mmCIF file of C-alpha atoms in Angstrom:
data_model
loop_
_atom_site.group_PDB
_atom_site.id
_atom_site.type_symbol
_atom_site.label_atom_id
_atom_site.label_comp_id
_atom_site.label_asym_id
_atom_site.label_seq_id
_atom_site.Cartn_x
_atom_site.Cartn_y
_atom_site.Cartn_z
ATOM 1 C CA UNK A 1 -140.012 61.106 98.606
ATOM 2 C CA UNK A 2 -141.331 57.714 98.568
ATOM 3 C CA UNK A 3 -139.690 55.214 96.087
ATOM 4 C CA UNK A 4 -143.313 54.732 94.261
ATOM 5 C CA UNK A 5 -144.210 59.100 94.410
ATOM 6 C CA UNK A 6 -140.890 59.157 92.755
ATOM 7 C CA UNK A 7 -141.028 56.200 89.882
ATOM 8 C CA UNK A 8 -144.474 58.565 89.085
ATOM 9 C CA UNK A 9 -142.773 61.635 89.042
ATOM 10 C CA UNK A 10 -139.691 60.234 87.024
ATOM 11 C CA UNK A 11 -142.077 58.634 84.488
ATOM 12 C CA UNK A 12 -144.142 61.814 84.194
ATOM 13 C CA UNK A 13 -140.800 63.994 83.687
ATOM 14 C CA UNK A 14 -139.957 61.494 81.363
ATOM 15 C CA UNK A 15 -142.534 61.697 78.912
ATOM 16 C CA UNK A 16 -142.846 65.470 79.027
ATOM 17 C CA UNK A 17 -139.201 65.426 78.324
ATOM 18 C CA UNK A 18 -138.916 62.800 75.853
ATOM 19 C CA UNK A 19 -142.242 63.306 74.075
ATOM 20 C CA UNK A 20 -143.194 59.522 73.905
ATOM 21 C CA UNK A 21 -146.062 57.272 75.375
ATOM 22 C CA UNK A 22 -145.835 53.624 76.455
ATOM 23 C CA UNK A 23 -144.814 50.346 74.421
ATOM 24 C CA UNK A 24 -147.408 49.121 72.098
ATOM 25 C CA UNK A 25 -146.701 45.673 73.235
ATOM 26 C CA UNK A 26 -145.443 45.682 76.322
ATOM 27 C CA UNK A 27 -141.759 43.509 76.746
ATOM 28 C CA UNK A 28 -139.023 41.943 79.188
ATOM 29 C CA UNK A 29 -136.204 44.129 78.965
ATOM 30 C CA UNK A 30 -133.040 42.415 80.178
ATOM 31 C CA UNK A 31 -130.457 44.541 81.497
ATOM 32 C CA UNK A 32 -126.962 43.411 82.870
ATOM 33 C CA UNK A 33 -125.651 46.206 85.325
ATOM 34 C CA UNK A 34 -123.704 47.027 88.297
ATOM 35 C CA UNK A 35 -124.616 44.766 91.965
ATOM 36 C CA UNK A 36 -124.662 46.699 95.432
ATOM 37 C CA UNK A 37 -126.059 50.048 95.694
ATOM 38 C CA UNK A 38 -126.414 50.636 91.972
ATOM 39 C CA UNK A 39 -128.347 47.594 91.917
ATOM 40 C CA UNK A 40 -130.407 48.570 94.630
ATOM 41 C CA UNK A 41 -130.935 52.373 93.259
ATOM 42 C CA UNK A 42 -131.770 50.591 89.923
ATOM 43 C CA UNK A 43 -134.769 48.599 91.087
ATOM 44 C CA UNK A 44 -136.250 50.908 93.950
ATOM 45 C CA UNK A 45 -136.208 54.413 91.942
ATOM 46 C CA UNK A 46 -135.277 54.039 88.279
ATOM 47 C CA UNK A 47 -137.045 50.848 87.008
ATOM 48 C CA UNK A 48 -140.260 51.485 88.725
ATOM 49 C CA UNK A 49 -140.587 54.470 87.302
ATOM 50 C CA UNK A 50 -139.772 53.085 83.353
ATOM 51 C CA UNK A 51 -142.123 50.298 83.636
ATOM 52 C CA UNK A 52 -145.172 52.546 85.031
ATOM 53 C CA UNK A 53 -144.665 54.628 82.128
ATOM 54 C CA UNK A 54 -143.769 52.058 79.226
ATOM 55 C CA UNK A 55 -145.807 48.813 80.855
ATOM 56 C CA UNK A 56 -142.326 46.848 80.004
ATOM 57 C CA UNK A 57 -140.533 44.672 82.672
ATOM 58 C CA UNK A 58 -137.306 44.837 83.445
ATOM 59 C CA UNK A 59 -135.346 42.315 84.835
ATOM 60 C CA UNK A 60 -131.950 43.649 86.474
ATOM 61 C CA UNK A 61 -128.871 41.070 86.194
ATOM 62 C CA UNK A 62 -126.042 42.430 88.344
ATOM 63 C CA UNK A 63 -122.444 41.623 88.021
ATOM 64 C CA UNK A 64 -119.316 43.214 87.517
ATOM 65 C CA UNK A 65 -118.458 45.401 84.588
ATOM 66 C CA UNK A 66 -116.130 41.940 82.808
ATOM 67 C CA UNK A 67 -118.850 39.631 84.008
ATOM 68 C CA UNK A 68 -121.566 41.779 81.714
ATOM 69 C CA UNK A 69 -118.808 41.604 78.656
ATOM 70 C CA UNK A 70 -118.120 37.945 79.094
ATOM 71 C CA UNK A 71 -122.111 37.424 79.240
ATOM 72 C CA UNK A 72 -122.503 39.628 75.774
ATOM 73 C CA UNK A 73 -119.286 37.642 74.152
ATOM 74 C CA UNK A 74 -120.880 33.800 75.666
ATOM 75 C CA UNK A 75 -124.190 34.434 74.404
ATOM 76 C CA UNK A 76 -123.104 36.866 70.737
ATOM 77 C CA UNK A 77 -125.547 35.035 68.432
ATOM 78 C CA UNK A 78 -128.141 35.156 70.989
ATOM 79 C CA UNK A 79 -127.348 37.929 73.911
ATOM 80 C CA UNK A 80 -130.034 37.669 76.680
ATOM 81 C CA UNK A 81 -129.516 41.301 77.379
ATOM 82 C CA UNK A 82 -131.333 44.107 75.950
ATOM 83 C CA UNK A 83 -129.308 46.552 77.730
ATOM 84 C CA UNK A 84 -125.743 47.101 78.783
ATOM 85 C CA UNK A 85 -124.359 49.028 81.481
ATOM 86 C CA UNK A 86 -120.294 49.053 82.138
ATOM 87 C CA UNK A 87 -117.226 50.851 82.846
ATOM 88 C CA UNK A 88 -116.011 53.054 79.730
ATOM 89 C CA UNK A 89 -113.335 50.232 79.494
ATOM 90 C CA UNK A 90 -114.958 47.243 78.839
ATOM 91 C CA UNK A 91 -117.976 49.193 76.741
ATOM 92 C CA UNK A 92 -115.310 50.123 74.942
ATOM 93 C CA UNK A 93 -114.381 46.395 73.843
ATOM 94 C CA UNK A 94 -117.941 45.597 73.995
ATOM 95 C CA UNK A 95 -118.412 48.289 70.865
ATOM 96 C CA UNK A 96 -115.175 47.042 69.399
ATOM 97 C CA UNK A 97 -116.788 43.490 69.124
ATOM 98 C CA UNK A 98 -119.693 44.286 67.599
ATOM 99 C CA UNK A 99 -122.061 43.698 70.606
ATOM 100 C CA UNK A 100 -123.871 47.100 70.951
ATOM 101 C CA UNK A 101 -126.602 48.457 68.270
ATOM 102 C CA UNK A 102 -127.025 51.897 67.002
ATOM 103 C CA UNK A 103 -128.513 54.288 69.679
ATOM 104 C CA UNK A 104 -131.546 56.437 67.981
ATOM 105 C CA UNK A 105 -131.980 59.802 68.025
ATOM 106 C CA UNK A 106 -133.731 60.882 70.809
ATOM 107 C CA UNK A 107 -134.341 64.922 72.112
ATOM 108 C CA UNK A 108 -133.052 64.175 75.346
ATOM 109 C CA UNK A 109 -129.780 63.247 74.021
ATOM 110 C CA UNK A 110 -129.537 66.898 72.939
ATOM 111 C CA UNK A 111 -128.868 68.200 76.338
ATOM 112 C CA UNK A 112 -126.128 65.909 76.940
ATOM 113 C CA UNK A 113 -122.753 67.318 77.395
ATOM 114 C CA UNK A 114 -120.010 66.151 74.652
ATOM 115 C CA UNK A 115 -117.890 64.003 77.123
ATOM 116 C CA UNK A 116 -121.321 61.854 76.971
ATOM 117 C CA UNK A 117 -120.680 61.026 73.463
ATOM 118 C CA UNK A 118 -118.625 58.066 72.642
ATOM 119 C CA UNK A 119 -117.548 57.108 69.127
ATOM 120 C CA UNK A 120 -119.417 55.457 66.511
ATOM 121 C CA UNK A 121 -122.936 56.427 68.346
ATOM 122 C CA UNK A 122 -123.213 52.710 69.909
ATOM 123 C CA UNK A 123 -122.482 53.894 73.303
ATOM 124 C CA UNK A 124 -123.132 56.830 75.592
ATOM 125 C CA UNK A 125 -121.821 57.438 78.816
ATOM 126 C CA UNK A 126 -123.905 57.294 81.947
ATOM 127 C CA UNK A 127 -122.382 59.477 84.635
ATOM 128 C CA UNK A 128 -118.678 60.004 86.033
ATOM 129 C CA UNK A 129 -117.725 59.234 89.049
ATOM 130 C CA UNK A 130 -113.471 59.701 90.911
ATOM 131 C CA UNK A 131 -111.599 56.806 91.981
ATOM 132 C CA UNK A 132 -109.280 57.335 94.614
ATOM 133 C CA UNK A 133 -108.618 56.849 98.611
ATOM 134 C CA UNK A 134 -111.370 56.047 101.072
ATOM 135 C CA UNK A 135 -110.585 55.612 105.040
ATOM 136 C CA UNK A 136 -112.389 55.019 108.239
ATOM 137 C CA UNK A 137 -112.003 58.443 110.117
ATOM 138 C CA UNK A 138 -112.999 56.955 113.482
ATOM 139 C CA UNK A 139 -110.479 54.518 113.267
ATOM 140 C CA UNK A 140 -108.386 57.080 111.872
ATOM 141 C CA UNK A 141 -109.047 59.642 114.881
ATOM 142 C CA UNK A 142 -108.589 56.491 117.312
ATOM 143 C CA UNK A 143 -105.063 55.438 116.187
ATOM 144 C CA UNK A 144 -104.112 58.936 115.868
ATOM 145 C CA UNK A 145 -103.770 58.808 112.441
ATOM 146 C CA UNK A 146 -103.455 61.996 110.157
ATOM 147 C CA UNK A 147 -106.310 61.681 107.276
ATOM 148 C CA UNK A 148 -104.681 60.251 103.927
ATOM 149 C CA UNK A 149 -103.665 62.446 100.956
ATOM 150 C CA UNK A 150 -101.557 60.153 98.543
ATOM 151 C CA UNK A 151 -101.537 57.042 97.142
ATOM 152 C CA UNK A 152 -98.448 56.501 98.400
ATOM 153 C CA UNK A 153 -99.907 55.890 101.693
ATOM 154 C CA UNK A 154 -101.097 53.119 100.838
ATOM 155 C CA UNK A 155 -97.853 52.259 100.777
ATOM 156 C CA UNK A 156 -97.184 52.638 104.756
ATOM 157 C CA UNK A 157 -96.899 49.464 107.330
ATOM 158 C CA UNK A 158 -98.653 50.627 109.245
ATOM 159 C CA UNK A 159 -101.852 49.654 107.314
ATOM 160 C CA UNK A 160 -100.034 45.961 106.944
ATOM 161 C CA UNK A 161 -103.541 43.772 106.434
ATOM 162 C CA UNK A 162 -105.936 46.829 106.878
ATOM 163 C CA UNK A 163 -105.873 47.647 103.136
ATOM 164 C CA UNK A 164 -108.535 46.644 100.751
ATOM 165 C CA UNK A 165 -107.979 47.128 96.412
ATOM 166 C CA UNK A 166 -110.098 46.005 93.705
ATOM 167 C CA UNK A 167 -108.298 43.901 91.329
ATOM 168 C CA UNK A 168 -107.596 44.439 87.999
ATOM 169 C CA UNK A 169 -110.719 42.926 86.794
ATOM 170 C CA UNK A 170 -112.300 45.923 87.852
ATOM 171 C CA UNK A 171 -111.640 49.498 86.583
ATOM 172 C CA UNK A 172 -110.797 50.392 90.148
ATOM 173 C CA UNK A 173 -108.061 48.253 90.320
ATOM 174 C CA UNK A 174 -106.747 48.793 86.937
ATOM 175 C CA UNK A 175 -106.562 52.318 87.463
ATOM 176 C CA UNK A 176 -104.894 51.983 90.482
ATOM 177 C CA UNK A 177 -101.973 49.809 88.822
ATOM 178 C CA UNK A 178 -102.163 53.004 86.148
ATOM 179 C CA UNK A 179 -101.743 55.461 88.917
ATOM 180 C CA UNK A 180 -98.528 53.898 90.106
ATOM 181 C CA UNK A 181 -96.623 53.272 86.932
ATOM 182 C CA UNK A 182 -97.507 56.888 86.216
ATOM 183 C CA UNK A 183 -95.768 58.257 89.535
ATOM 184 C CA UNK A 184 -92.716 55.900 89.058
ATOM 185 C CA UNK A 185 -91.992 57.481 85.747
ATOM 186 C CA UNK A 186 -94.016 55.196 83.551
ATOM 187 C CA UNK A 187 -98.109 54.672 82.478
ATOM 188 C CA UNK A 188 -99.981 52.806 79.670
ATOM 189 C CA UNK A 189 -97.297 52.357 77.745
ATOM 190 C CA UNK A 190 -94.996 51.267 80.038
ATOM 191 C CA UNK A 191 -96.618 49.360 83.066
ATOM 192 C CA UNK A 192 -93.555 47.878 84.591
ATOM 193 C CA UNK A 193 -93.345 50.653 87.199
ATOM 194 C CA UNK A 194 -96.605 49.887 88.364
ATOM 195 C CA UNK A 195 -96.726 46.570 88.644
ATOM 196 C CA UNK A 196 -93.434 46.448 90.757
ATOM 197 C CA UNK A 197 -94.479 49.139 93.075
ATOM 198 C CA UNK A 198 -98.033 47.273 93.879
ATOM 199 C CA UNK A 199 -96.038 44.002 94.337
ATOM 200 C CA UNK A 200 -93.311 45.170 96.645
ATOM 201 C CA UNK A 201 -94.812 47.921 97.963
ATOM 202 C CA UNK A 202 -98.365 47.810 98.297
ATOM 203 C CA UNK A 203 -99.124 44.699 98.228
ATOM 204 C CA UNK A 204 -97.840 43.797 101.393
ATOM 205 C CA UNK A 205 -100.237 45.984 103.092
ATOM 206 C CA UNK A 206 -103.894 44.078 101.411
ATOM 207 C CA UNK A 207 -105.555 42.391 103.361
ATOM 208 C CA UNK A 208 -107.944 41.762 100.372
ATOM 209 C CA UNK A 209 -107.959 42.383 96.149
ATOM 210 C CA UNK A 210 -111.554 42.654 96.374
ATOM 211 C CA UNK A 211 -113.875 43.078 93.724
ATOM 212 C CA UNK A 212 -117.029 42.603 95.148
ATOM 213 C CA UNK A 213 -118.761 45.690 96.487
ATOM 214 C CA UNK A 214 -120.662 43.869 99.037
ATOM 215 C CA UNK A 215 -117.414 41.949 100.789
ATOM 216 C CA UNK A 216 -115.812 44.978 100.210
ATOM 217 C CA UNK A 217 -118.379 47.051 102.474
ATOM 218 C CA UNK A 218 -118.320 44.006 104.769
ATOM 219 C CA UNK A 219 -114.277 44.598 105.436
ATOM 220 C CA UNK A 220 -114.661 47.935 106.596
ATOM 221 C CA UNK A 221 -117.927 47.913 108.767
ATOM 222 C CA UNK A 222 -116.667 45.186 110.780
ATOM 223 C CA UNK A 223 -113.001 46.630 111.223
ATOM 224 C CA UNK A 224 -110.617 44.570 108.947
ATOM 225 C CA UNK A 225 -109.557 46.868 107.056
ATOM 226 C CA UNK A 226 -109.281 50.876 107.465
ATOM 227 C CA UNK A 227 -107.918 52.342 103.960
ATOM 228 C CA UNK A 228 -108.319 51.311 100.216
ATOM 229 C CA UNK A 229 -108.545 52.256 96.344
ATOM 230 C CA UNK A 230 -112.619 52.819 95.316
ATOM 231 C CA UNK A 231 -115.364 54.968 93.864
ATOM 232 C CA UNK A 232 -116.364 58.426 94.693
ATOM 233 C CA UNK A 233 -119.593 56.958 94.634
ATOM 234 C CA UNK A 234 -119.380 53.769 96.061
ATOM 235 C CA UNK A 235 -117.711 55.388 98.991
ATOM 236 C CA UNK A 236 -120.888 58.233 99.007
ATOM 237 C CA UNK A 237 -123.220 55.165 99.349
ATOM 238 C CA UNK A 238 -121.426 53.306 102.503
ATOM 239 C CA UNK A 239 -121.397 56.453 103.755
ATOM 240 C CA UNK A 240 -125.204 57.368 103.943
ATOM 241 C CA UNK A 241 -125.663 54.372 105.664
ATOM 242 C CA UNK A 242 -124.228 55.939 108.779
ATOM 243 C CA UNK A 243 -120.584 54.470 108.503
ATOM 244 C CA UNK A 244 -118.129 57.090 109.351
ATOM 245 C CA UNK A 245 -116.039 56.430 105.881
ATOM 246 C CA UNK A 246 -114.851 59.236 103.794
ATOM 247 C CA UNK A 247 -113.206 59.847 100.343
ATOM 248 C CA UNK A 248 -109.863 61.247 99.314
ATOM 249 C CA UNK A 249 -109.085 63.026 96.232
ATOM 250 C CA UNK A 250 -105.391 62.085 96.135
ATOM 251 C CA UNK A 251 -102.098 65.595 95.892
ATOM 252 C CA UNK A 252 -100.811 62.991 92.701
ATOM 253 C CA UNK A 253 -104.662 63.121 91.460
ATOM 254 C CA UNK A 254 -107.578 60.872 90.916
ATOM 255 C CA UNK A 255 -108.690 58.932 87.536
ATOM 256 C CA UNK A 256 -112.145 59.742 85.838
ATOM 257 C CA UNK A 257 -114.035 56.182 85.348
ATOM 258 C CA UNK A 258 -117.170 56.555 83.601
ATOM 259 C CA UNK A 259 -120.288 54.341 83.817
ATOM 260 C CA UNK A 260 -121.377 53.934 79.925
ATOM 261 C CA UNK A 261 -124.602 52.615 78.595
ATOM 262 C CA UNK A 262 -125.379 50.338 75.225
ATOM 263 C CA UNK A 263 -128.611 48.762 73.688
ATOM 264 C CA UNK A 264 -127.425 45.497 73.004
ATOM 265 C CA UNK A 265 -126.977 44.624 69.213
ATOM 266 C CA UNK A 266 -129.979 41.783 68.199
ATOM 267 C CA UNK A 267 -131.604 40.274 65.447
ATOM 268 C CA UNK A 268 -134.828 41.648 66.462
ATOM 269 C CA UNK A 269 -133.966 44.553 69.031
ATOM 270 C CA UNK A 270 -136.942 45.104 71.196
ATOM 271 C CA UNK A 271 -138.032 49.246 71.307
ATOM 272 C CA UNK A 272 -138.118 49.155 75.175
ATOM 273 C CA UNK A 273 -134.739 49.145 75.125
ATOM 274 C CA UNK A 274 -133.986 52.269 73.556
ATOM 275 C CA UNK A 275 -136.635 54.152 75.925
ATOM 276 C CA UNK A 276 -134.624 52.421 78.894
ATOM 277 C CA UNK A 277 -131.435 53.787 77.613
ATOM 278 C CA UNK A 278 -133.397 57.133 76.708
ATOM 279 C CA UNK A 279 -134.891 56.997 80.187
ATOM 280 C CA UNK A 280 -131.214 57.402 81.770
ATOM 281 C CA UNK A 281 -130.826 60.755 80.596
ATOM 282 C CA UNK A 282 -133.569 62.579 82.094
ATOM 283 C CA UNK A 283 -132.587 65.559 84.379
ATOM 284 C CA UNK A 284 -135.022 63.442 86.465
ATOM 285 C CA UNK A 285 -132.920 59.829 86.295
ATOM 286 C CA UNK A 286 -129.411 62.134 85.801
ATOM 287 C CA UNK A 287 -130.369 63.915 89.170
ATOM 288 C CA UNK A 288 -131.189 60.314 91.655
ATOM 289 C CA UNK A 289 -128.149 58.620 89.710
ATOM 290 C CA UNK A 290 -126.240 61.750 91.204
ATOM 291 C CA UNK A 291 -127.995 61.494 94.872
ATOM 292 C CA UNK A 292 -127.917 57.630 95.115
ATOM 293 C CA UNK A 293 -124.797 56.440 93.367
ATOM 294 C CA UNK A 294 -122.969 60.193 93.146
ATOM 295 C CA UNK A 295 -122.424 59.864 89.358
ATOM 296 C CA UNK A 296 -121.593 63.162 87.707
ATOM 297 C CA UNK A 297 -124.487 63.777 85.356
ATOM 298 C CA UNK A 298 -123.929 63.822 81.882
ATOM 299 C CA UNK A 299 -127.315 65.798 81.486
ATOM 300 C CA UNK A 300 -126.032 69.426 80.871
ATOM 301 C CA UNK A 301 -129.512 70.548 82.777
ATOM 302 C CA UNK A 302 -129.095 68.765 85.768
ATOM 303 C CA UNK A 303 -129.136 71.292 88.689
ATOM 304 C CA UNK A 304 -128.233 69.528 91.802
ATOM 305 C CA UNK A 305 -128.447 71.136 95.186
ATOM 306 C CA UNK A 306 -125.155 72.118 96.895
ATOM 307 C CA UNK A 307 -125.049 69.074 99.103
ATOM 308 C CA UNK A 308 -125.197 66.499 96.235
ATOM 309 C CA UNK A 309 -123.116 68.684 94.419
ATOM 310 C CA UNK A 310 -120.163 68.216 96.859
ATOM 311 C CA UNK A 311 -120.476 64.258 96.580
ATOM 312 C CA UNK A 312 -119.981 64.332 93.029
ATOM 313 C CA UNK A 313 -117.769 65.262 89.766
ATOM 314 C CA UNK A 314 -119.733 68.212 88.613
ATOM 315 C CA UNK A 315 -120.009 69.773 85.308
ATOM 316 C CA UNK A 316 -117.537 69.840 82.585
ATOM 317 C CA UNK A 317 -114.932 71.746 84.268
ATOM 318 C CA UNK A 318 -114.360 69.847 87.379
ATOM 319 C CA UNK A 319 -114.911 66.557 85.350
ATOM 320 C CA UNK A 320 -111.689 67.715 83.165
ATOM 321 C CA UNK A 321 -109.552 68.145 86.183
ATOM 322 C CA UNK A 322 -109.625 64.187 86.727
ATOM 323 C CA UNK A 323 -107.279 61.993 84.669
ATOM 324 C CA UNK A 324 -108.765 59.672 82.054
ATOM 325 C CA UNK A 325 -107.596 56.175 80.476
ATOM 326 C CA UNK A 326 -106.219 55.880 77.226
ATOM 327 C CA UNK A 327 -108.060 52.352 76.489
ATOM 328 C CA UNK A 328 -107.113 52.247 72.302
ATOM 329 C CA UNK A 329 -103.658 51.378 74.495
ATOM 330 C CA UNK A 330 -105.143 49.659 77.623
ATOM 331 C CA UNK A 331 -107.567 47.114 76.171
ATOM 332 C CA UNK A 332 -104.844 46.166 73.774
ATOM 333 C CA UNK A 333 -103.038 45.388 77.026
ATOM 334 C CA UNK A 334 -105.362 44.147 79.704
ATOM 335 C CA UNK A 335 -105.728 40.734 78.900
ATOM 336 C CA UNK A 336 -101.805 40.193 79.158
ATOM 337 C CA UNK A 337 -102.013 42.302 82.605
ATOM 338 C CA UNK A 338 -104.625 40.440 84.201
ATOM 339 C CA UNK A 339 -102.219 37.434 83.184
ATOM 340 C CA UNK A 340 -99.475 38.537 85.015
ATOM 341 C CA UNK A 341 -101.308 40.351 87.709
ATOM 342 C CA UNK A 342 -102.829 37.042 88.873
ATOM 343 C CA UNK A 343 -98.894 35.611 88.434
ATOM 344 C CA UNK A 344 -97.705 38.337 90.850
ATOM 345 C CA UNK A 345 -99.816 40.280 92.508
ATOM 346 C CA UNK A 346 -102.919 38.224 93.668
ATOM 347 C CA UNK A 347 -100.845 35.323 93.814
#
């Protein structure tokens, strides 16, 4: 299906669904979201679809889950954005500082399965996605190299300047520093473990602490590096580009990060906004979040196909088998991490 045959048949589910028409007054909706393929999903399947049926504009801002909070704390008596869209993490501080409004009641949200609710009805979350091992299986197969199965792989020299991590910064990297203090006998509370396995063990082997999705693509299509720490779906969308990349569900287990959703809190709060965050939820948007960006739906009617269904975190028992972040704990925490992660790690 064509990107405009499906904004039409998105907006047409949409209203049936929803039971509302467009805008009165039609509006600039700003919303700060993810870059690389989520950006690109964003503006060739799910925006053209809200503005045909609303007659609003939205204008995508991409960046990094702390860039979006730090843009919502710089600009608190006057945010820019309408909408939010982050890791559970940071939405989680971005609640906690008063910078998302209420979300209304909506029928849509009745489908929506309870790990889509978030406290204090300011956020929702989006979709789920794994974060664990991805590898180059032709490089892999070339080398001779058995597929990996651990995070302590990532440990071997052998992949000495061939390994690629998020940093902490991002909730792939912090999870992977929460993955290692667990398996050394700590965790949230007590992150020494982790930190001194990623700096003596680890980190020798990265090439790069890379948070950008596009560089990080980059490294592995051109060879630097063969292994790293990312996101089921991130990994899902390098892959349908042709690239022979693959993801690992780690024996020691893989963390749950969920992509979360907020109208921004404003003086005068424009109604778009609430249809765009409204909008998200359709089995419709649910189902080519799922297919583009392999985010579990939170839509308890979403019926993917088997193949999709393989790609992603699926329902609410296979969504329960992945470990989640305590972040009352970790956001208490991160700024004095990042700190001393940039002391010792990415030094």
């Amino acid at each position: 299906m064509t990107a405009s045959r499906l904004a039409l048949s998105l907006a047409a589910a949409f209203a049936a669904t929803a039971g509302i028409a467009g805008i009165a007054h039609a509006e600039d909706i700003y919303v700060g979201g993810y870059g690389g393929s989520t950006e690109t999903a964003f503006k060739q399947k799910i925006i053209p679809a809200y503005e045909k049926l609303t007659g609003n504009k939205v204008i995508y801002v991409p960046g990094n889950s702390t860039d979006t909070l730090a843009k919502l704390q710089a600009e608190k008596n006057n945010p820019q954005y309408d909408v939010a869209l982050m890791d559970d993490g940071p939405m989680e501080q971005a609640v906690q500082f008063g910078f998302c409004g209420d979300i209304e009641a909506a029928p849509v949200y009745n489908d929506l399965y309870p790990m889509a609710k978030t406290a204090g009805n300011k956020s929702l979350n989006l979709g789920v996605i794994a974060t664990g091992l991805f590898y180059n299986e032709e490089a892999f197969k070339k080398a001779g190299w058995a597929a990996p199965s651990s995070w302590n792989d990532l440990k071997d020299k052998k992949f000495k300047s061939k390994t690629v991590i998020p940093p902490i910064n991002n909730g792939y990297g912090l999870q992977t520093l929460l993955m290692f203090a667990e398996m050394n006998g700590g965790g949230a509370n007590n992150i020494d473990p982790g930190f001194q396995a990623l700096i003596k063990e680890v980190g020798p082997n990265v090439l790069a602490w890379e948070p950008s999705p596009g560089k990080m693509t980059e490294l592995f299509q051109n060879g630097d590096a063969v292994i790293g720490v990312w996101g089921s779906g991130r990994v899902k969308a390098l892959a349908d580009t042709g690239f022979p990349v693959k993801f690992v569900y780690p024996k020691e287990g893989a963390f749950a990060l969920f992509t979360s959703v907020c109208p921004v809190a404003k003086k005068q709060p424009k109604a778009g906004a609430q249809k765009f965050v409204q909008f998200l939820y359709t089995p419709e948007a649910q189902t080519a979040l799922a297919e583009t960006q392999a985010w579990g739906p939170m839509n308890s009617k979403v019926k993917l196909d088997e193949k999709v269904a393989k790609q992603v975190p699926y329902g609410p028992e296979q969504i329960a088998q992945l470990k989640t972040v305590d972040y009352k704990i970790v956001n208490v925490k991160r700024s004095e991490w990042t700190n001393r992660w940039n002391r010792t790690v990415e030094r």
